[in-house]
Amino acid sequence: MAAMNGTRVSVVVFATSFLLGLLFTHWIADSLTLWKPPATDERLWMAARYYFVIAQTSIGFLYFFAFVAIGGGFTILWCLREGEAGNLMFDGGSIFLYASALAVYMHTVLPNLNANFVPISEFAKEIPESLKRSTLELASSHLVCSVALTGVLALQAGRWWSENNGDPDD
C-alpha cells in the first residue's frame, strides 16, 4: 500500500511541477509587467507580443497540457478517497489549491488569451488601454496559479514529512 501511495504522490508532484514549469516560462513577460515598475508601454508591448505567440500554440500541445492537468487532479482525488486523516488534510488542501489554479487558468487566462491577443500592430506608440489591462490581468493570473500550485507542492511535502516522521511509537 505504501508503494502505491508513493506512486500517486509522485504523479501529483510531477503534474504540479510540470504545470508550474509551464507557468514559469511566462516569467519573461510577467516580470516585465508585475515586478519591474513602472509598467511602461515598451514593456507592455513586449509582454503583449509574447502572449500573442503563446495564444498561437498548437492544439496538440494544449491537449497534452490538459491531459497532465487532469491526470494530476484525478490522482489527488484518488489519494483523497482513502479517507485517512492525513489524506483529508493534505490532499483536501491540495485539491482545493489545484482546482483553484485550474479554475483561474480556464476561466481567466485562456479566455483572455483567446479574446485579446490577436495580431498586434507594433506601429502604435501607446499601448491601447484594453490591451494594457489584459496584459496585466494575464500576468496576475499566472501569479495566482503559480502560488496555488506551489501550495500543492508544499502540502504534498508536508504529507510526506508527516508520514515519514510521525508518531515514534509506530
PDB file of N, CA and C in Angstrom, residues 9 89-90 153-168:
ATOM      1  N   VAL A   9       1.634   9.989  -5.099  1.00  0.00           N
ATOM      2  CA  VAL A   9       2.215  11.281  -4.727  1.00  0.00           C
ATOM      3  C   VAL A   9       3.222  11.721  -5.790  1.00  0.00           C
ATOM      4  N   MET A  89      -6.552  16.082   5.252  1.00  0.00           N
ATOM      5  CA  MET A  89      -5.970  17.396   5.493  1.00  0.00           C
ATOM      6  C   MET A  89      -5.065  17.815   4.327  1.00  0.00           C
ATOM      7  N   PHE A  90      -4.066  17.021   4.017  1.00  0.00           N
ATOM      8  CA  PHE A  90      -3.100  17.407   2.991  1.00  0.00           C
ATOM      9  C   PHE A  90      -3.686  17.331   1.587  1.00  0.00           C
ATOM     10  N   LEU A 153       2.486  21.724  -3.848  1.00  0.00           N
ATOM     11  CA  LEU A 153       3.775  21.062  -3.578  1.00  0.00           C
ATOM     12  C   LEU A 153       4.121  21.114  -2.093  1.00  0.00           C
ATOM     13  N   ALA A 154       3.867  22.243  -1.446  1.00  0.00           N
ATOM     14  CA  ALA A 154       4.146  22.360  -0.014  1.00  0.00           C
ATOM     15  C   ALA A 154       3.279  21.388   0.792  1.00  0.00           C
ATOM     16  N   LEU A 155       2.009  21.267   0.449  1.00  0.00           N
ATOM     17  CA  LEU A 155       1.136  20.325   1.149  1.00  0.00           C
ATOM     18  C   LEU A 155       1.558  18.880   0.922  1.00  0.00           C
ATOM     19  N   GLN A 156       1.976  18.547  -0.288  1.00  0.00           N
ATOM     20  CA  GLN A 156       2.432  17.186  -0.553  1.00  0.00           C
ATOM     21  C   GLN A 156       3.736  16.896   0.186  1.00  0.00           C
ATOM     22  N   ALA A 157       4.603  17.899   0.299  1.00  0.00           N
ATOM     23  CA  ALA A 157       5.831  17.734   1.084  1.00  0.00           C
ATOM     24  C   ALA A 157       5.485  17.567   2.557  1.00  0.00           C
ATOM     25  N   GLY A 158       4.498  18.318   3.032  1.00  0.00           N
ATOM     26  CA  GLY A 158       4.042  18.163   4.418  1.00  0.00           C
ATOM     27  C   GLY A 158       3.463  16.791   4.674  1.00  0.00           C
ATOM     28  N   ARG A 159       2.724  16.283   3.722  1.00  0.00           N
ATOM     29  CA  ARG A 159       2.160  14.931   3.844  1.00  0.00           C
ATOM     30  C   ARG A 159       3.281  13.902   3.925  1.00  0.00           C
ATOM     31  N   TRP A 160       4.254  14.020   3.036  1.00  0.00           N
ATOM     32  CA  TRP A 160       5.381  13.089   3.042  1.00  0.00           C
ATOM     33  C   TRP A 160       6.110  13.149   4.372  1.00  0.00           C
ATOM     34  N   TRP A 161       6.366  14.373   4.862  1.00  0.00           N
ATOM     35  CA  TRP A 161       7.085  14.526   6.117  1.00  0.00           C
ATOM     36  C   TRP A 161       6.300  13.909   7.270  1.00  0.00           C
ATOM     37  N   SER A 162       4.982  14.154   7.311  1.00  0.00           N
ATOM     38  CA  SER A 162       4.183  13.617   8.420  1.00  0.00           C
ATOM     39  C   SER A 162       4.114  12.087   8.368  1.00  0.00           C
ATOM     40  N   GLU A 163       4.109  11.514   7.180  1.00  0.00           N
ATOM     41  CA  GLU A 163       4.063  10.054   7.067  1.00  0.00           C
ATOM     42  C   GLU A 163       5.402   9.417   7.444  1.00  0.00           C
ATOM     43  N   ASN A 164       6.496  10.130   7.204  1.00  0.00           N
ATOM     44  CA  ASN A 164       7.820   9.562   7.466  1.00  0.00           C
ATOM     45  C   ASN A 164       8.402   9.980   8.816  1.00  0.00           C
ATOM     46  N   ASN A 165       7.813  10.963   9.451  1.00  0.00           N
ATOM     47  CA  ASN A 165       8.298  11.434  10.747  1.00  0.00           C
ATOM     48  C   ASN A 165       7.175  11.518  11.754  1.00  0.00           C
ATOM     49  N   GLY A 166       6.270  10.594  11.656  1.00  0.00           N
ATOM     50  CA  GLY A 166       5.088  10.596  12.512  1.00  0.00           C
ATOM     51  C   GLY A 166       5.381  10.138  13.921  1.00  0.00           C
ATOM     52  N   ASP A 167       4.429   9.504  14.512  1.00  0.00           N
ATOM     53  CA  ASP A 167       4.493   9.026  15.885  1.00  0.00           C
ATOM     54  C   ASP A 167       5.660   8.054  16.051  1.00  0.00           C
ATOM     55  N   PRO A 168       6.588   8.343  16.999  1.00  0.00           N
ATOM     56  CA  PRO A 168       7.729   7.463  17.199  1.00  0.00           C
ATOM     57  C   PRO A 168       7.346   6.077  17.715  1.00  0.00           C
TER      58      PRO A 168
END
